[in-house]
């Protein structure tokens, strides 16, 4: 059984996710990221659901490092695109490169093009986040969180990452890219998934 000061690996390459996860988890552990392991093989995200992918990543990196590992798989689910881009959210534009801002912009452009002419009431969508904590032997915790909203017709706001500038939250009358980190964490899919995971993690460590 782990004691205090346990090391936990946050298995993501997305800096936006790392900031949000560390800010919200606040557990008495030492956090490591994939940047702390130079030659670790990438675990493929070839599952069919967010949960399957989060669990594959968590158990894969836990086995590779010997550490308890938290992985996130998340994305944007748009009703009029029959759930797309879904698990393809990170590479919806068909490209992948180091420049995340550029890819985010291309992904957003593709969504806006596909939704051209679709009226506001049919632009319903949700962000979904699945989290998984695994040891090298087994899956320990799985949680999921969502955030409901509408896809805008253009980019609004500069904060956050990914699809935040086109995701409008009606009760706040703002896109997620107009929210501070604290405001986003309070309502977001990742925030909601982390809030479910936190007491379960605390009970384990
Ligand atoms: P890792 O696999 O290394 O964690 P990734 O960015 O490739 O990083 P995913 O496969 O989970 O992660 O893809 C999630 C994509 O969904 C992400 O790149 C964004 O485009 C989008 N996304 C997820 N959470 C988001 C958020 O909070 N705000 C905006 N877009 C988000």
Short mmCIF file of C-alpha atoms and ligand atoms in Angstrom, two decimals:
data_model
loop_
_atom_site.label_atom_id
_atom_site.label_comp_id
_atom_site.label_asym_id
_atom_site.label_seq_id
_atom_site.Cartn_x
_atom_site.Cartn_y
_atom_site.Cartn_z
CA UNK A 1 0.00 0.00 0.00
CA UNK A 2 1.35 3.46 -0.84
CA UNK A 3 2.34 5.92 1.86
CA UNK A 4 2.43 9.70 1.77
CA UNK A 5 4.67 11.34 -0.86
CA UNK A 6 3.75 8.65 -3.35
CA UNK A 7 4.75 9.41 -6.93
CA UNK A 8 1.98 9.52 -9.50
CA UNK A 9 2.56 9.95 -13.22
CA UNK A 10 0.15 12.19 -15.15
CA UNK A 11 0.28 10.52 -18.56
CA UNK A 12 -0.53 13.32 -20.98
CA UNK A 13 1.49 15.30 -23.50
CA UNK A 14 -1.06 18.12 -23.46
CA UNK A 15 0.22 21.02 -21.30
CA UNK A 16 -3.31 22.42 -20.95
CA UNK A 17 -4.49 19.19 -19.33
CA UNK A 18 -1.48 19.01 -16.97
CA UNK A 19 -2.20 22.51 -15.61
CA UNK A 20 -5.86 21.65 -14.98
CA UNK A 21 -5.18 18.22 -13.45
CA UNK A 22 -2.49 19.41 -11.04
CA UNK A 23 -4.51 22.47 -9.98
CA UNK A 24 -7.50 20.34 -9.06
CA UNK A 25 -6.03 17.14 -7.64
CA UNK A 26 -4.14 18.75 -4.71
CA UNK A 27 -3.27 15.31 -3.32
CA UNK A 28 -0.26 14.76 -1.06
CA UNK A 29 1.77 13.13 -3.81
CA UNK A 30 4.72 13.95 -6.03
CA UNK A 31 3.44 14.50 -9.58
CA UNK A 32 5.52 13.38 -12.55
CA UNK A 33 4.73 13.88 -16.23
CA UNK A 34 5.75 12.10 -19.42
CA UNK A 35 8.43 14.80 -19.82
CA UNK A 36 10.24 13.14 -16.86
CA UNK A 37 10.73 9.96 -18.94
CA UNK A 38 12.88 10.52 -22.02
CA UNK A 39 12.52 7.31 -24.00
CA UNK A 40 9.14 5.92 -23.13
CA UNK A 41 7.16 4.34 -25.99
CA UNK A 42 3.85 6.02 -26.80
CA UNK A 43 0.80 3.99 -25.78
CA UNK A 44 -1.59 3.91 -28.76
CA UNK A 45 -5.09 5.39 -28.32
CA UNK A 46 -6.91 2.78 -30.37
CA UNK A 47 -9.99 2.21 -28.20
CA UNK A 48 -13.55 2.97 -29.27
CA UNK A 49 -14.56 5.12 -26.28
CA UNK A 50 -13.04 7.84 -24.10
CA UNK A 51 -13.03 5.45 -21.13
CA UNK A 52 -11.35 2.64 -23.06
CA UNK A 53 -8.61 5.03 -24.24
CA UNK A 54 -8.04 6.56 -20.78
CA UNK A 55 -7.68 3.06 -19.29
CA UNK A 56 -5.35 1.85 -22.06
CA UNK A 57 -3.10 4.89 -21.53
CA UNK A 58 -3.14 4.62 -17.71
CA UNK A 59 -2.32 0.91 -17.56
CA UNK A 60 0.17 1.12 -20.46
CA UNK A 61 2.23 3.91 -18.90
CA UNK A 62 1.90 2.39 -15.40
CA UNK A 63 3.39 -0.87 -16.71
CA UNK A 64 6.15 1.02 -18.58
CA UNK A 65 7.19 3.10 -15.55
CA UNK A 66 6.18 0.98 -12.56
CA UNK A 67 4.26 4.02 -11.23
CA UNK A 68 0.64 4.65 -10.44
CA UNK A 69 -0.57 6.60 -13.47
CA UNK A 70 -3.50 8.92 -14.22
CA UNK A 71 -4.55 9.28 -17.85
CA UNK A 72 -7.23 11.47 -19.40
CA UNK A 73 -9.03 10.93 -22.67
CA UNK A 74 -11.31 13.75 -23.59
CA UNK A 75 -12.93 15.53 -26.48
CA UNK A 76 -15.83 17.34 -28.02
CA UNK A 77 -19.10 15.56 -28.85
CA UNK A 78 -21.36 17.48 -31.26
CA UNK A 79 -24.92 16.20 -31.67
CA UNK A 80 -25.42 17.27 -35.29
CA UNK A 81 -22.12 15.54 -36.23
CA UNK A 82 -23.48 12.29 -34.70
CA UNK A 83 -21.08 12.57 -31.78
CA UNK A 84 -18.08 13.73 -33.78
CA UNK A 85 -15.27 14.63 -33.49
CA UNK A 86 -15.47 12.52 -30.28
CA UNK A 87 -12.42 10.36 -29.69
CA UNK A 88 -10.89 11.90 -32.85
CA UNK A 89 -10.97 15.42 -31.34
CA UNK A 90 -7.19 15.87 -31.09
CA UNK A 91 -6.59 15.04 -34.75
CA UNK A 92 -9.91 15.98 -36.40
CA UNK A 93 -8.20 18.09 -39.10
CA UNK A 94 -6.18 15.03 -40.14
CA UNK A 95 -2.88 16.49 -39.05
CA UNK A 96 -0.65 16.14 -36.04
CA UNK A 97 2.37 18.31 -35.30
CA UNK A 98 4.26 19.98 -32.45
CA UNK A 99 2.46 23.29 -32.91
CA UNK A 100 -0.67 22.70 -30.79
CA UNK A 101 -2.07 26.20 -31.43
CA UNK A 102 -1.98 25.58 -35.17
CA UNK A 103 -3.67 22.19 -34.88
CA UNK A 104 -6.30 23.62 -32.50
CA UNK A 105 -7.02 26.33 -35.06
CA UNK A 106 -7.34 23.82 -37.92
CA UNK A 107 -9.58 21.52 -35.86
CA UNK A 108 -11.83 24.48 -35.01
CA UNK A 109 -11.95 25.60 -38.67
CA UNK A 110 -13.14 22.11 -39.69
CA UNK A 111 -15.91 22.09 -37.06
CA UNK A 112 -17.10 25.59 -38.02
CA UNK A 113 -17.17 24.62 -41.72
CA UNK A 114 -19.19 21.45 -41.03
CA UNK A 115 -21.67 23.44 -38.91
CA UNK A 116 -22.12 26.27 -41.45
CA UNK A 117 -25.82 27.15 -41.77
CA UNK A 118 -26.85 25.02 -38.77
CA UNK A 119 -29.14 27.11 -36.49
CA UNK A 120 -28.17 27.82 -32.86
CA UNK A 121 -30.66 25.40 -31.32
CA UNK A 122 -29.13 22.51 -33.30
CA UNK A 123 -25.51 23.37 -32.34
CA UNK A 124 -25.71 21.46 -29.02
CA UNK A 125 -22.51 19.77 -27.84
CA UNK A 126 -20.67 18.56 -24.78
CA UNK A 127 -17.10 18.21 -23.64
CA UNK A 128 -16.44 14.75 -22.18
CA UNK A 129 -13.51 13.69 -20.00
CA UNK A 130 -12.73 10.15 -18.87
CA UNK A 131 -10.05 9.71 -16.22
CA UNK A 132 -8.39 6.49 -15.20
CA UNK A 133 -5.93 5.77 -12.38
CA UNK A 134 -4.05 2.50 -12.74
CA UNK A 135 -1.25 0.69 -10.98
CA UNK A 136 1.04 -1.53 -13.09
CA UNK A 137 -1.20 -4.46 -12.05
CA UNK A 138 -4.76 -3.12 -12.32
CA UNK A 139 -7.20 -0.30 -12.95
CA UNK A 140 -7.89 1.42 -9.62
CA UNK A 141 -10.36 4.23 -10.43
CA UNK A 142 -12.41 5.33 -13.46
CA UNK A 143 -14.48 8.54 -13.56
CA UNK A 144 -16.19 10.66 -16.20
CA UNK A 145 -17.30 14.30 -16.36
CA UNK A 146 -19.17 16.37 -18.94
CA UNK A 147 -19.92 20.02 -19.75
CA UNK A 148 -22.95 20.91 -21.91
CA UNK A 149 -22.90 23.86 -24.32
CA UNK A 150 -23.38 25.22 -27.85
CA UNK A 151 -20.93 25.60 -30.72
CA UNK A 152 -20.48 29.26 -31.71
CA UNK A 153 -20.17 30.53 -35.31
CA UNK A 154 -16.69 32.01 -34.76
CA UNK A 155 -13.82 31.89 -32.28
CA UNK A 156 -14.40 34.03 -29.17
CA UNK A 157 -11.82 34.38 -26.34
CA UNK A 158 -8.12 33.71 -25.95
CA UNK A 159 -7.78 31.49 -22.88
CA UNK A 160 -7.76 27.70 -22.45
CA UNK A 161 -6.87 25.34 -25.29
CA UNK A 162 -8.37 23.08 -27.95
CA UNK A 163 -11.99 23.86 -28.81
CA UNK A 164 -12.51 26.31 -25.90
CA UNK A 165 -12.96 29.39 -28.20
CA UNK A 166 -16.01 27.87 -29.94
CA UNK A 167 -17.66 26.27 -26.92
CA UNK A 168 -20.36 28.56 -25.49
CA UNK A 169 -21.70 28.00 -21.97
CA UNK A 170 -25.24 29.47 -21.94
CA UNK A 171 -25.60 30.04 -18.18
CA UNK A 172 -22.35 32.04 -18.11
CA UNK A 173 -23.01 33.78 -21.47
CA UNK A 174 -19.34 33.18 -22.36
CA UNK A 175 -17.20 30.72 -24.29
CA UNK A 176 -14.82 28.55 -22.25
CA UNK A 177 -11.95 30.59 -23.75
CA UNK A 178 -13.35 33.68 -21.97
CA UNK A 179 -13.18 32.00 -18.55
CA UNK A 180 -10.30 32.21 -16.08
CA UNK A 181 -8.64 28.90 -15.17
CA UNK A 182 -10.57 28.88 -11.88
CA UNK A 183 -13.90 29.56 -13.63
CA UNK A 184 -13.21 26.81 -16.18
CA UNK A 185 -12.14 24.29 -13.53
CA UNK A 186 -15.33 24.96 -11.53
CA UNK A 187 -17.61 23.76 -14.35
CA UNK A 188 -15.51 21.81 -16.83
CA UNK A 189 -15.74 18.17 -17.88
CA UNK A 190 -12.19 17.62 -16.54
CA UNK A 191 -13.01 19.47 -13.30
CA UNK A 192 -16.11 17.31 -12.83
CA UNK A 193 -14.21 14.07 -13.52
CA UNK A 194 -11.41 15.12 -11.14
CA UNK A 195 -13.86 16.04 -8.38
CA UNK A 196 -15.23 12.49 -8.60
CA UNK A 197 -11.73 10.95 -8.64
CA UNK A 198 -10.26 12.99 -5.79
CA UNK A 199 -12.02 11.41 -2.77
CA UNK A 200 -11.40 7.93 -4.19
CA UNK A 201 -7.69 8.74 -4.67
CA UNK A 202 -7.45 10.22 -1.16
CA UNK A 203 -8.93 7.02 0.25
CA UNK A 204 -6.28 4.95 -1.57
CA UNK A 205 -3.15 6.90 -0.56
P1 LIG B 1 -2.87 13.28 -24.53
O1 LIG B 1 -3.43 12.15 -25.33
O2 LIG B 1 -1.36 13.31 -24.49
O3 LIG B 1 -3.47 13.39 -23.15
P2 LIG B 1 -4.24 14.99 -26.42
O4 LIG B 1 -4.49 16.48 -26.53
O5 LIG B 1 -3.79 14.27 -27.67
O6 LIG B 1 -3.23 14.69 -25.22
P3 LIG B 1 -6.80 13.57 -26.35
O7 LIG B 1 -6.48 12.48 -27.29
O8 LIG B 1 -7.55 13.27 -25.10
O9 LIG B 1 -5.53 14.36 -25.82
O10 LIG B 1 -7.54 14.69 -27.19
C1 LIG B 1 -8.35 15.59 -26.57
C2 LIG B 1 -8.63 16.72 -27.54
O11 LIG B 1 -9.97 17.17 -27.25
C3 LIG B 1 -7.70 17.90 -27.26
O12 LIG B 1 -6.56 17.88 -28.05
C4 LIG B 1 -8.62 19.08 -27.56
O13 LIG B 1 -8.65 19.32 -28.94
C5 LIG B 1 -9.99 18.55 -27.11
N1 LIG B 1 -10.22 18.90 -25.69
C6 LIG B 1 -10.12 18.08 -24.60
N2 LIG B 1 -10.33 18.77 -23.47
C7 LIG B 1 -10.56 20.05 -23.84
C8 LIG B 1 -10.79 21.25 -23.14
O14 LIG B 1 -10.82 21.28 -21.80
N3 LIG B 1 -10.96 22.36 -23.84
C9 LIG B 1 -10.92 22.36 -25.18
N4 LIG B 1 -10.66 21.28 -25.93
C10 LIG B 1 -10.48 20.13 -25.27
#
